[in-house]
Short mmCIF file of N, CA and C in Angstrom, two decimals:
data_model
loop_
_atom_site.label_atom_id
_atom_site.label_comp_id
_atom_site.label_asym_id
_atom_site.label_seq_id
_atom_site.Cartn_x
_atom_site.Cartn_y
_atom_site.Cartn_z
N MET A 1 -16.81 16.82 42.70
CA MET A 1 -15.39 16.46 42.75
C MET A 1 -14.82 16.80 41.45
N GLY A 2 -14.70 15.89 40.67
CA GLY A 2 -14.12 16.10 39.27
C GLY A 2 -14.95 15.35 38.29
N ARG A 3 -14.49 15.47 37.06
CA ARG A 3 -15.41 14.92 35.93
C ARG A 3 -15.32 13.48 36.00
N ARG A 4 -16.25 12.81 35.65
CA ARG A 4 -16.02 11.27 35.55
C ARG A 4 -15.68 10.97 34.29
N GLN A 5 -14.78 10.07 34.17
CA GLN A 5 -14.28 9.61 32.72
C GLN A 5 -14.63 8.22 32.43
N THR A 6 -15.34 8.09 31.22
CA THR A 6 -15.97 6.85 30.75
C THR A 6 -14.93 6.18 29.79
N PHE A 7 -14.83 4.84 29.82
CA PHE A 7 -13.89 4.12 28.97
C PHE A 7 -14.73 3.07 28.41
N ARG A 8 -14.68 2.99 27.00
CA ARG A 8 -15.42 2.07 26.30
C ARG A 8 -14.51 1.26 25.22
N LEU A 9 -14.77 -0.01 25.08
CA LEU A 9 -13.79 -0.90 24.36
C LEU A 9 -14.52 -1.00 22.98
N ARG A 10 -13.79 -0.70 21.81
CA ARG A 10 -14.50 -0.92 20.51
C ARG A 10 -13.72 -1.91 19.83
N ALA A 11 -14.26 -2.56 18.88
CA ALA A 11 -13.70 -3.54 18.02
C ALA A 11 -12.34 -3.20 17.35
N ARG A 12 -12.07 -2.10 16.90
CA ARG A 12 -10.87 -1.70 16.22
C ARG A 12 -9.80 -0.98 17.12
N GLY A 13 -10.22 -0.63 18.44
CA GLY A 13 -9.28 -0.10 19.40
C GLY A 13 -9.94 0.50 20.60
N ARG A 14 -9.18 1.12 21.46
CA ARG A 14 -9.81 1.64 22.67
C ARG A 14 -9.93 3.17 22.49
N GLU A 15 -11.23 3.52 22.93
CA GLU A 15 -11.62 4.88 22.75
C GLU A 15 -11.65 5.55 24.15
N GLU A 16 -11.11 6.51 24.34
CA GLU A 16 -11.27 7.28 25.70
C GLU A 16 -11.92 8.46 25.65
N HIS A 17 -12.81 8.78 26.50
CA HIS A 17 -13.66 9.93 26.48
C HIS A 17 -13.36 10.70 27.75
N HIS A 18 -12.69 12.01 27.34
CA HIS A 18 -12.49 12.94 28.39
C HIS A 18 -13.23 14.23 28.11
N GLY A 19 -14.50 14.23 28.70
CA GLY A 19 -15.35 15.38 28.45
C GLY A 19 -15.81 15.26 27.03
N ARG A 20 -15.58 16.16 26.04
CA ARG A 20 -15.90 16.07 24.79
C ARG A 20 -15.03 15.58 23.73
N LYS A 21 -13.69 15.38 24.13
CA LYS A 21 -12.56 15.01 23.27
C LYS A 21 -12.50 13.54 23.35
N ALA A 22 -12.30 12.93 22.18
CA ALA A 22 -12.00 11.54 22.12
C ALA A 22 -10.85 11.05 21.37
N ALA A 23 -10.03 10.22 21.85
CA ALA A 23 -8.76 9.69 21.10
C ALA A 23 -8.83 8.34 20.91
N THR A 24 -8.70 7.96 19.59
CA THR A 24 -8.71 6.46 19.27
C THR A 24 -7.27 6.10 19.26
N VAL A 25 -7.02 4.81 19.91
CA VAL A 25 -5.72 4.06 19.92
C VAL A 25 -5.92 2.73 19.26
N ARG A 26 -4.93 2.52 18.23
CA ARG A 26 -4.99 1.28 17.53
C ARG A 26 -4.43 0.21 18.43
N PRO A 27 -5.06 -1.01 18.47
CA PRO A 27 -4.48 -2.08 19.11
C PRO A 27 -3.16 -2.38 18.50
N PRO A 28 -2.08 -3.09 19.29
CA PRO A 28 -0.85 -3.30 18.56
C PRO A 28 -0.84 -4.22 17.45
N ALA A 29 -2.00 -5.04 17.31
CA ALA A 29 -1.86 -6.04 16.13
C ALA A 29 -2.15 -5.33 14.95
N ASP A 30 -2.89 -4.06 14.88
CA ASP A 30 -3.27 -3.34 13.89
C ASP A 30 -2.36 -2.19 13.44
N ARG A 31 -1.15 -2.16 14.22
CA ARG A 31 -0.20 -0.99 14.01
C ARG A 31 0.64 -1.39 12.89
N VAL A 32 0.79 -0.25 11.91
CA VAL A 32 1.74 -0.33 10.75
C VAL A 32 3.11 -0.26 11.24
N LEU A 33 3.88 -1.25 10.69
CA LEU A 33 5.24 -1.48 11.11
C LEU A 33 6.05 -1.08 9.84
N ALA A 34 5.57 -1.25 8.66
CA ALA A 34 6.36 -1.09 7.49
C ALA A 34 5.56 -0.39 6.38
N PHE A 35 6.28 0.38 5.51
CA PHE A 35 5.25 0.96 4.45
C PHE A 35 6.19 1.18 3.34
N ASP A 36 5.59 1.56 2.11
CA ASP A 36 6.22 1.91 0.86
C ASP A 36 6.81 3.23 1.04
N ARG A 37 8.25 3.27 0.96
CA ARG A 37 8.81 4.65 1.17
C ARG A 37 8.81 5.40 -0.18
N GLY A 38 8.59 4.78 -1.23
CA GLY A 38 8.44 5.55 -2.42
C GLY A 38 6.98 5.91 -2.81
N TRP A 39 6.06 5.70 -1.93
CA TRP A 39 4.67 5.96 -2.35
C TRP A 39 4.32 7.37 -2.67
N ARG A 40 4.81 8.28 -1.69
CA ARG A 40 4.61 9.63 -1.68
C ARG A 40 5.19 10.29 -3.21
N ARG A 41 6.56 9.86 -3.57
CA ARG A 41 7.01 10.24 -4.84
C ARG A 41 6.10 9.98 -6.08
N GLU A 42 5.62 8.61 -6.10
CA GLU A 42 4.67 8.06 -7.09
C GLU A 42 3.50 8.90 -7.18
N ALA A 43 2.87 9.12 -5.90
CA ALA A 43 1.46 9.84 -5.87
C ALA A 43 1.72 11.19 -6.33
N ARG A 44 2.85 11.80 -6.09
CA ARG A 44 3.10 13.22 -6.46
C ARG A 44 3.25 13.22 -7.92
N SER A 45 3.86 12.34 -8.59
CA SER A 45 4.01 12.12 -9.91
C SER A 45 2.73 12.05 -10.73
N ALA A 46 1.80 11.11 -9.99
CA ALA A 46 0.61 10.99 -10.62
C ALA A 46 -0.36 12.27 -10.71
N TRP A 47 -0.20 13.03 -9.69
CA TRP A 47 -0.91 14.40 -9.58
C TRP A 47 -0.27 15.36 -10.64
N TRP A 48 0.98 15.32 -10.73
CA TRP A 48 1.72 16.20 -11.66
C TRP A 48 1.38 15.79 -13.00
N CYS A 49 1.31 14.60 -13.38
CA CYS A 49 0.95 14.19 -14.90
C CYS A 49 -0.58 14.54 -15.11
N GLY A 50 -1.43 14.26 -14.22
CA GLY A 50 -2.89 14.73 -14.44
C GLY A 50 -2.99 16.15 -14.41
N ALA A 51 -2.31 16.93 -13.61
CA ALA A 51 -2.48 18.35 -13.82
C ALA A 51 -1.83 18.80 -15.12
N ALA A 52 -0.59 18.30 -15.52
CA ALA A 52 -0.04 18.75 -16.75
C ALA A 52 -0.92 18.43 -17.95
N LEU A 53 -1.47 17.25 -17.96
CA LEU A 53 -2.25 16.85 -19.07
C LEU A 53 -3.53 17.83 -19.21
N GLY A 54 -4.39 17.94 -17.96
CA GLY A 54 -5.42 18.82 -17.95
C GLY A 54 -5.09 20.31 -18.43
N GLY A 55 -4.03 20.80 -17.83
CA GLY A 55 -3.53 22.19 -17.95
C GLY A 55 -3.23 22.50 -19.49
N ALA A 56 -2.48 21.54 -20.07
CA ALA A 56 -2.11 21.59 -21.42
C ALA A 56 -3.24 21.61 -22.33
N LEU A 57 -4.08 20.75 -22.20
CA LEU A 57 -5.37 20.76 -22.92
C LEU A 57 -6.25 21.92 -22.79
N LEU A 58 -6.30 22.46 -21.55
CA LEU A 58 -7.09 23.76 -21.29
C LEU A 58 -6.25 25.03 -22.08
N LEU A 59 -4.97 25.03 -21.97
CA LEU A 59 -4.24 26.02 -22.60
C LEU A 59 -4.39 26.02 -24.05
N VAL A 60 -4.24 24.92 -24.63
CA VAL A 60 -4.35 24.70 -26.10
C VAL A 60 -5.62 25.16 -26.72
N ASP A 61 -6.75 24.75 -25.80
CA ASP A 61 -8.07 25.10 -26.27
C ASP A 61 -8.28 26.68 -26.03
N LEU A 62 -7.70 27.12 -25.12
CA LEU A 62 -7.83 28.52 -24.87
C LEU A 62 -7.11 29.46 -25.97
N ALA A 63 -5.98 29.00 -26.29
CA ALA A 63 -5.11 29.63 -27.28
C ALA A 63 -5.81 29.66 -28.68
N ARG A 64 -6.44 28.54 -28.97
CA ARG A 64 -7.28 28.49 -30.18
C ARG A 64 -8.58 29.14 -30.14
N GLY A 65 -9.13 29.56 -29.04
CA GLY A 65 -10.35 30.39 -28.80
C GLY A 65 -11.56 29.62 -28.80
N GLY A 66 -11.40 28.21 -28.45
CA GLY A 66 -12.59 27.34 -28.43
C GLY A 66 -12.92 26.79 -27.01
N LEU A 67 -12.49 27.53 -25.99
CA LEU A 67 -12.51 27.08 -24.71
C LEU A 67 -13.94 27.68 -24.19
N ASP A 68 -14.78 26.59 -23.63
CA ASP A 68 -16.01 27.02 -22.98
C ASP A 68 -16.26 25.95 -21.82
N TRP A 69 -17.38 26.20 -21.02
CA TRP A 69 -17.55 25.37 -19.93
C TRP A 69 -17.52 23.89 -20.18
N PRO A 70 -18.36 23.51 -21.14
CA PRO A 70 -18.30 21.89 -21.26
C PRO A 70 -16.92 21.29 -21.73
N ARG A 71 -16.15 22.04 -22.61
CA ARG A 71 -15.05 21.57 -22.91
C ARG A 71 -14.04 21.85 -21.74
N GLY A 72 -13.97 22.85 -20.95
CA GLY A 72 -13.17 23.04 -19.86
C GLY A 72 -13.47 21.91 -18.73
N CYS A 73 -14.63 21.61 -18.52
CA CYS A 73 -14.99 20.45 -17.65
C CYS A 73 -14.58 19.16 -18.29
N ALA A 74 -14.57 18.84 -19.48
CA ALA A 74 -14.06 17.66 -20.14
C ALA A 74 -12.50 17.48 -19.93
N TRP A 75 -11.80 18.59 -20.09
CA TRP A 75 -10.43 18.43 -19.89
C TRP A 75 -9.86 18.34 -18.42
N THR A 76 -10.67 18.80 -17.62
CA THR A 76 -10.42 18.68 -16.15
C THR A 76 -10.75 17.22 -15.79
N VAL A 77 -11.80 16.65 -16.28
CA VAL A 77 -12.19 15.29 -16.10
C VAL A 77 -11.14 14.35 -16.57
N LEU A 78 -10.70 14.68 -17.71
CA LEU A 78 -9.52 13.75 -18.49
C LEU A 78 -8.33 13.82 -17.49
N GLY A 79 -7.90 15.08 -17.01
CA GLY A 79 -6.74 15.03 -16.15
C GLY A 79 -6.90 14.32 -14.91
N ALA A 80 -7.98 14.38 -14.12
CA ALA A 80 -8.42 13.75 -13.13
C ALA A 80 -8.46 12.26 -13.39
N ALA A 81 -8.98 11.64 -14.59
CA ALA A 81 -8.86 10.32 -14.82
C ALA A 81 -7.49 9.81 -14.97
N LEU A 82 -6.63 10.49 -15.44
CA LEU A 82 -5.30 10.10 -15.51
C LEU A 82 -4.60 9.95 -14.25
N VAL A 83 -4.89 10.98 -13.25
CA VAL A 83 -4.48 10.79 -11.88
C VAL A 83 -4.92 9.49 -11.36
N ALA A 84 -6.23 9.17 -11.56
CA ALA A 84 -6.78 7.81 -10.99
C ALA A 84 -6.24 6.66 -11.66
N ILE A 85 -5.92 6.86 -12.84
CA ILE A 85 -5.11 5.66 -13.42
C ILE A 85 -3.77 5.39 -12.97
N LEU A 86 -3.00 6.54 -12.76
CA LEU A 86 -1.68 6.36 -12.37
C LEU A 86 -1.37 6.24 -10.79
N TRP A 87 -2.58 6.38 -10.13
CA TRP A 87 -2.47 6.52 -8.50
C TRP A 87 -1.87 5.16 -7.97
N PRO A 88 -0.77 5.08 -7.36
CA PRO A 88 -0.19 3.96 -6.79
C PRO A 88 -0.84 3.50 -5.63
N PRO A 89 -1.03 2.09 -5.38
CA PRO A 89 -1.66 1.66 -4.21
C PRO A 89 -0.57 1.72 -3.09
N ARG A 90 -1.12 2.23 -1.87
CA ARG A 90 -0.12 2.51 -0.74
C ARG A 90 -0.24 1.05 -0.05
N VAL A 91 1.10 0.47 0.01
CA VAL A 91 1.32 -0.86 0.63
C VAL A 91 1.77 -0.56 1.97
N THR A 92 1.18 -1.17 3.04
CA THR A 92 1.59 -1.22 4.32
C THR A 92 1.63 -2.53 4.91
N ALA A 93 2.36 -2.65 6.07
CA ALA A 93 2.38 -4.15 6.77
C ALA A 93 2.43 -3.95 8.25
N GLY A 94 1.98 -5.05 8.81
CA GLY A 94 2.15 -4.96 10.28
C GLY A 94 2.32 -6.34 10.70
N GLU A 95 2.08 -6.72 11.93
CA GLU A 95 2.21 -7.93 12.57
C GLU A 95 1.33 -8.92 11.86
N ASN A 96 1.74 -9.74 11.00
CA ASN A 96 0.83 -10.91 10.38
C ASN A 96 -0.04 -10.29 9.35
N TRP A 97 0.03 -9.08 8.74
CA TRP A 97 -0.88 -8.59 7.74
C TRP A 97 -0.09 -7.72 6.72
N LEU A 98 -0.72 -7.63 5.63
CA LEU A 98 -0.22 -6.82 4.51
C LEU A 98 -1.32 -6.11 3.81
N SER A 99 -1.31 -4.93 3.50
CA SER A 99 -2.56 -4.43 2.80
C SER A 99 -2.00 -3.37 1.63
N ALA A 100 -2.87 -3.22 0.64
CA ALA A 100 -2.66 -2.27 -0.41
C ALA A 100 -3.84 -1.52 -0.57
N ARG A 101 -3.71 -0.05 -0.32
CA ARG A 101 -4.96 0.68 -0.45
C ARG A 101 -4.87 1.59 -1.65
N GLY A 102 -5.88 1.49 -2.37
CA GLY A 102 -5.81 2.29 -3.71
C GLY A 102 -6.78 3.47 -3.41
N LEU A 103 -7.31 4.07 -4.45
CA LEU A 103 -8.28 5.34 -4.27
C LEU A 103 -9.52 4.96 -3.73
N LEU A 104 -9.98 3.91 -3.95
CA LEU A 104 -11.35 3.47 -3.48
C LEU A 104 -11.60 2.46 -2.45
N ARG A 105 -10.64 1.57 -2.43
CA ARG A 105 -10.74 0.46 -1.52
C ARG A 105 -9.32 -0.03 -1.03
N GLU A 106 -9.40 -0.88 0.15
CA GLU A 106 -8.14 -1.53 0.68
C GLU A 106 -8.37 -2.81 0.61
N GLN A 107 -7.26 -3.59 0.04
CA GLN A 107 -7.20 -5.01 0.13
C GLN A 107 -6.14 -5.37 1.22
N ARG A 108 -6.64 -6.38 1.92
CA ARG A 108 -5.64 -7.01 3.11
C ARG A 108 -5.70 -8.34 3.14
N VAL A 109 -4.56 -8.97 3.42
CA VAL A 109 -4.37 -10.36 3.73
C VAL A 109 -3.69 -10.64 5.02
N ARG A 110 -3.82 -11.64 5.68
CA ARG A 110 -3.15 -12.20 6.73
C ARG A 110 -1.95 -12.94 6.23
N THR A 111 -0.72 -12.49 6.44
CA THR A 111 0.38 -13.14 5.78
C THR A 111 0.70 -14.54 6.66
N ASP A 112 0.45 -14.71 7.88
CA ASP A 112 0.56 -15.95 8.51
C ASP A 112 -0.56 -17.11 8.23
N LEU A 113 -1.61 -16.65 7.38
CA LEU A 113 -2.57 -17.46 6.93
C LEU A 113 -2.73 -17.55 5.39
N LEU A 114 -1.43 -17.44 4.65
CA LEU A 114 -1.64 -17.36 3.22
C LEU A 114 -1.81 -18.80 2.71
N THR A 115 -2.57 -18.99 1.68
CA THR A 115 -2.89 -20.19 1.04
C THR A 115 -2.23 -20.29 -0.35
N ARG A 116 -2.07 -19.22 -0.96
CA ARG A 116 -1.64 -19.23 -2.36
C ARG A 116 -0.87 -17.87 -2.68
N VAL A 117 0.05 -18.01 -3.38
CA VAL A 117 0.91 -16.89 -3.83
C VAL A 117 1.23 -17.25 -5.31
N ARG A 118 0.87 -16.17 -6.34
CA ARG A 118 1.33 -16.53 -7.67
C ARG A 118 1.77 -15.17 -8.35
N ARG A 119 2.37 -15.27 -9.36
CA ARG A 119 3.09 -14.27 -10.02
C ARG A 119 2.33 -14.11 -11.42
N ALA A 120 1.72 -12.75 -11.74
CA ALA A 120 1.06 -12.60 -13.02
C ALA A 120 2.16 -11.70 -13.80
N ASP A 121 2.63 -12.31 -14.81
CA ASP A 121 3.51 -11.52 -15.76
C ASP A 121 2.87 -10.83 -16.82
N GLY A 122 3.26 -9.84 -17.37
CA GLY A 122 2.60 -9.02 -18.40
C GLY A 122 3.37 -7.68 -18.48
N MET A 123 2.51 -6.62 -18.94
CA MET A 123 3.15 -5.31 -19.01
C MET A 123 3.57 -4.78 -17.68
N ALA A 124 2.92 -5.18 -16.58
CA ALA A 124 3.28 -4.83 -15.32
C ALA A 124 3.24 -6.01 -14.42
N PRO A 125 4.32 -6.61 -14.04
CA PRO A 125 4.24 -7.94 -13.30
C PRO A 125 3.46 -7.67 -11.98
N ARG A 126 2.75 -8.60 -11.48
CA ARG A 126 2.08 -8.46 -10.25
C ARG A 126 2.29 -9.71 -9.28
N LEU A 127 2.32 -9.49 -8.05
CA LEU A 127 2.44 -10.62 -7.24
C LEU A 127 1.03 -10.59 -6.44
N ILE A 128 0.37 -11.90 -6.53
CA ILE A 128 -1.05 -11.95 -6.08
C ILE A 128 -1.02 -13.09 -4.79
N LEU A 129 -1.52 -12.39 -3.67
CA LEU A 129 -1.62 -13.10 -2.38
C LEU A 129 -2.81 -13.49 -1.97
N ARG A 130 -3.26 -14.55 -1.68
CA ARG A 130 -4.52 -15.06 -0.98
C ARG A 130 -4.35 -15.71 0.26
N ASP A 131 -5.45 -15.51 1.35
CA ASP A 131 -5.18 -15.95 2.50
C ASP A 131 -6.63 -16.92 2.83
N VAL A 132 -6.63 -17.53 4.00
CA VAL A 132 -7.64 -18.45 4.20
C VAL A 132 -9.09 -17.78 4.27
N GLY A 133 -9.13 -16.65 4.75
CA GLY A 133 -10.20 -15.84 4.87
C GLY A 133 -10.84 -15.23 3.50
N GLY A 134 -10.29 -15.69 2.55
CA GLY A 134 -10.65 -14.96 0.94
C GLY A 134 -10.06 -13.74 0.73
N GLY A 135 -9.10 -13.23 1.66
CA GLY A 135 -8.57 -11.78 1.30
C GLY A 135 -7.48 -11.92 0.16
N ARG A 136 -7.47 -11.06 -0.57
CA ARG A 136 -6.50 -10.98 -1.75
C ARG A 136 -5.93 -9.63 -1.88
N VAL A 137 -4.55 -9.62 -2.20
CA VAL A 137 -3.70 -8.46 -2.27
C VAL A 137 -2.96 -8.80 -3.66
N GLU A 138 -3.14 -7.61 -4.53
CA GLU A 138 -2.20 -7.67 -5.71
C GLU A 138 -1.33 -6.51 -5.49
N LEU A 139 0.05 -6.76 -5.96
CA LEU A 139 0.95 -5.61 -5.75
C LEU A 139 2.08 -5.91 -6.71
N ASP A 140 2.75 -4.76 -6.90
CA ASP A 140 4.02 -4.91 -7.72
C ASP A 140 5.26 -5.42 -6.95
N PRO A 141 5.83 -6.49 -7.41
CA PRO A 141 7.01 -7.02 -6.68
C PRO A 141 8.15 -6.06 -6.39
N ARG A 142 8.30 -4.88 -7.35
CA ARG A 142 9.38 -4.07 -6.99
C ARG A 142 9.16 -3.11 -5.74
N VAL A 143 7.77 -3.09 -5.32
CA VAL A 143 7.48 -2.57 -3.94
C VAL A 143 8.28 -3.19 -2.91
N LEU A 144 8.11 -4.41 -2.93
CA LEU A 144 8.84 -5.39 -1.91
C LEU A 144 10.31 -5.36 -2.05
N ALA A 145 10.83 -5.36 -3.31
CA ALA A 145 12.19 -5.29 -3.60
C ALA A 145 12.87 -3.98 -3.11
N ASP A 146 12.16 -2.85 -3.20
CA ASP A 146 12.67 -1.36 -2.76
C ASP A 146 12.45 -1.18 -1.35
N ASN A 147 11.69 -1.96 -0.59
CA ASN A 147 11.43 -1.81 0.61
C ASN A 147 11.81 -3.12 1.57
N PRO A 148 12.91 -3.27 2.00
CA PRO A 148 13.33 -4.42 2.73
C PRO A 148 12.35 -4.78 3.89
N LEU A 149 11.89 -3.62 4.76
CA LEU A 149 11.07 -3.87 5.84
C LEU A 149 9.60 -4.50 5.50
N LEU A 150 9.11 -4.17 4.27
CA LEU A 150 7.87 -4.65 3.73
C LEU A 150 8.12 -6.08 3.48
N TRP A 151 9.24 -6.33 2.83
CA TRP A 151 9.58 -7.84 2.40
C TRP A 151 9.81 -8.67 3.66
N HIS A 152 10.57 -8.05 4.68
CA HIS A 152 10.65 -8.90 6.00
C HIS A 152 9.30 -9.24 6.63
N ARG A 153 8.27 -8.33 6.66
CA ARG A 153 7.06 -8.52 7.18
C ARG A 153 6.45 -9.60 6.54
N LEU A 154 6.37 -9.67 5.16
CA LEU A 154 5.77 -10.57 4.38
C LEU A 154 6.52 -11.78 4.44
N ASP A 155 7.70 -11.88 4.61
CA ASP A 155 8.61 -13.21 4.65
C ASP A 155 8.38 -13.89 5.87
N THR A 156 8.20 -13.15 6.92
CA THR A 156 7.93 -13.74 8.33
C THR A 156 6.75 -14.33 8.43
N GLY A 157 5.67 -13.76 7.69
CA GLY A 157 4.24 -14.32 7.72
C GLY A 157 4.31 -15.71 6.67
N VAL A 158 5.08 -15.51 5.57
CA VAL A 158 5.09 -16.69 4.74
C VAL A 158 5.74 -17.85 5.31
N ARG A 159 6.67 -17.75 6.13
CA ARG A 159 7.35 -18.76 6.92
C ARG A 159 6.31 -19.46 7.78
N ARG A 160 5.57 -18.54 8.54
CA ARG A 160 4.60 -19.14 9.47
C ARG A 160 3.51 -19.94 8.70
N SER A 161 3.16 -19.54 7.50
CA SER A 161 2.05 -20.26 6.70
C SER A 161 2.56 -21.47 6.23
N ARG A 162 3.88 -21.55 5.88
CA ARG A 162 4.50 -22.74 5.32
C ARG A 162 4.49 -23.74 6.61
N ALA A 163 4.97 -23.30 7.79
CA ALA A 163 5.19 -24.06 9.00
C ALA A 163 3.84 -24.61 9.23
N SER A 164 2.71 -23.87 9.06
CA SER A 164 1.49 -24.50 9.46
C SER A 164 0.89 -25.39 8.43
N GLY A 165 1.48 -25.54 7.43
CA GLY A 165 0.88 -26.24 6.22
C GLY A 165 -0.15 -25.64 5.27
N LEU A 166 -0.35 -24.36 5.50
CA LEU A 166 -1.38 -23.76 4.78
C LEU A 166 -0.93 -23.34 3.38
N LEU A 167 0.41 -22.82 3.13
CA LEU A 167 0.85 -22.29 1.97
C LEU A 167 1.59 -23.48 1.11
N ARG A 168 1.05 -23.95 0.17
CA ARG A 168 1.60 -25.03 -0.60
C ARG A 168 1.78 -24.72 -1.98
N ASP A 169 1.08 -23.79 -2.54
CA ASP A 169 1.22 -23.24 -3.90
C ASP A 169 1.91 -21.84 -3.94
N GLY A 170 2.99 -21.65 -4.57
CA GLY A 170 3.55 -20.24 -4.66
C GLY A 170 5.04 -20.01 -4.14
N THR A 171 5.61 -21.13 -3.83
CA THR A 171 7.04 -21.08 -3.42
C THR A 171 7.95 -20.55 -4.52
N ALA A 172 7.81 -20.86 -5.70
CA ALA A 172 8.64 -20.47 -6.66
C ALA A 172 8.78 -18.91 -6.92
N PRO A 173 7.64 -18.14 -6.87
CA PRO A 173 7.77 -16.67 -6.98
C PRO A 173 8.23 -16.05 -5.84
N LEU A 174 8.08 -16.69 -4.60
CA LEU A 174 8.50 -15.99 -3.45
C LEU A 174 10.12 -16.27 -3.45
N THR A 175 10.59 -17.44 -3.74
CA THR A 175 12.04 -17.84 -3.75
C THR A 175 12.72 -16.88 -4.81
N ALA A 176 12.10 -16.58 -5.87
CA ALA A 176 12.86 -15.85 -6.84
C ALA A 176 12.92 -14.32 -6.34
N LEU A 177 11.72 -13.82 -5.77
CA LEU A 177 11.79 -12.55 -5.06
C LEU A 177 12.55 -12.43 -4.04
N ALA A 178 12.84 -13.51 -3.10
CA ALA A 178 13.79 -13.47 -2.14
C ALA A 178 15.23 -13.33 -2.55
N GLU A 179 15.57 -13.99 -3.55
CA GLU A 179 16.87 -13.89 -4.18
C GLU A 179 17.20 -12.49 -4.80
N ARG A 180 16.11 -11.93 -5.34
CA ARG A 180 16.20 -10.51 -5.96
C ARG A 180 16.35 -9.58 -4.84
N VAL A 181 15.54 -9.64 -3.78
CA VAL A 181 15.69 -8.65 -2.70
C VAL A 181 17.05 -8.82 -1.90
N ASP A 182 17.44 -10.08 -1.74
CA ASP A 182 18.92 -10.19 -1.14
C ASP A 182 20.01 -9.64 -1.84
N GLY A 183 19.87 -9.96 -3.22
CA GLY A 183 20.88 -9.61 -4.15
C GLY A 183 20.95 -7.98 -4.19
N GLU A 184 19.91 -7.29 -4.18
CA GLU A 184 19.79 -5.83 -4.21
C GLU A 184 20.30 -5.28 -2.96
N GLY A 185 19.80 -5.95 -1.77
CA GLY A 185 20.26 -5.47 -0.61
C GLY A 185 21.76 -5.74 -0.40
N ALA A 186 22.46 -6.69 -0.86
CA ALA A 186 23.78 -6.91 -0.89
C ALA A 186 24.44 -5.85 -1.64
N ARG A 187 24.00 -5.45 -2.86
CA ARG A 187 24.67 -4.46 -3.65
C ARG A 187 24.55 -3.13 -2.98
N ARG A 188 23.43 -2.82 -2.32
CA ARG A 188 23.39 -1.55 -1.64
C ARG A 188 24.34 -1.44 -0.49
N LEU A 189 24.52 -2.54 0.27
CA LEU A 189 25.56 -2.49 1.32
C LEU A 189 26.86 -2.33 0.74
N LEU A 190 27.29 -2.94 -0.33
CA LEU A 190 28.63 -2.93 -0.88
C LEU A 190 28.75 -1.45 -1.39
N LYS A 191 27.71 -0.84 -1.88
CA LYS A 191 27.91 0.54 -2.48
C LYS A 191 27.97 1.59 -1.39
N ALA A 192 27.31 1.26 -0.32
CA ALA A 192 27.38 2.27 0.82
C ALA A 192 28.66 2.09 1.51
N ALA A 193 29.36 0.85 1.60
CA ALA A 193 30.58 0.75 2.10
C ALA A 193 31.77 1.17 1.27
N GLY A 194 31.44 1.45 -0.06
CA GLY A 194 32.54 1.98 -0.94
C GLY A 194 33.31 0.73 -1.61
N LEU A 195 32.64 -0.50 -1.54
CA LEU A 195 33.31 -1.73 -2.04
C LEU A 195 32.70 -2.01 -3.50
N ASP A 196 31.98 -1.19 -4.14
CA ASP A 196 31.25 -1.35 -5.22
C ASP A 196 32.22 -1.67 -6.44
#
C-alpha cells in the first residue's frame, strides 16, 4: 500500500519520521518568543575587532620581515582570543524562561520560579537571576532596556514569582530597571510621534 509512518515522542519535542527524513518540532513551552535585537550587530563587531587586531599584527610583522609560522599562529590566536572576549551572550526568552548563550554554554532560568535577583555594579553592570532549581543567568541590564519584549517576558515571570512568594530578594534592582525601561519606552514613543 504505502509507507508506514512512525511517530516517536522525545523529551525536547516531537520527532516525525517519514522514510529517511526527520523533522524536530519544539514544544510550545520551549519556543523563543523574544530575543536581543542588537546581538547580531555586537557579534559582528566582535568578529571585526578580532580580525582587525590579528590582521594588523600579521601585516606589521610581515612588513618588518619577521613573519614566520609560529608568529603567524600566535597573532591569529590573539585575534581569536579577542573575539572570544568580546563575544556577547545571546539573550532569548520564552514562556516562563530566560536564557543567555555564550560561546561555550547556555545559562537558563525559570522566570516564574525566581528566588533571587541582584545587581552587580562595576565596570560592566550585571543583573544576576537565580531560580529554585539552581539555574543562574547573568546579563547586562541594557539588553533588557533595549529590548522591551525581553523585558516583558522577564517582568511577567517576576510577577508570578512574587505572587507565589518565591521572590523575596531583589525587588529594588527590578523596580529601578522597570522605571528605566518605561522611561526609555516613553521617550521613544514621543520621538516617533514627533513630540520630542
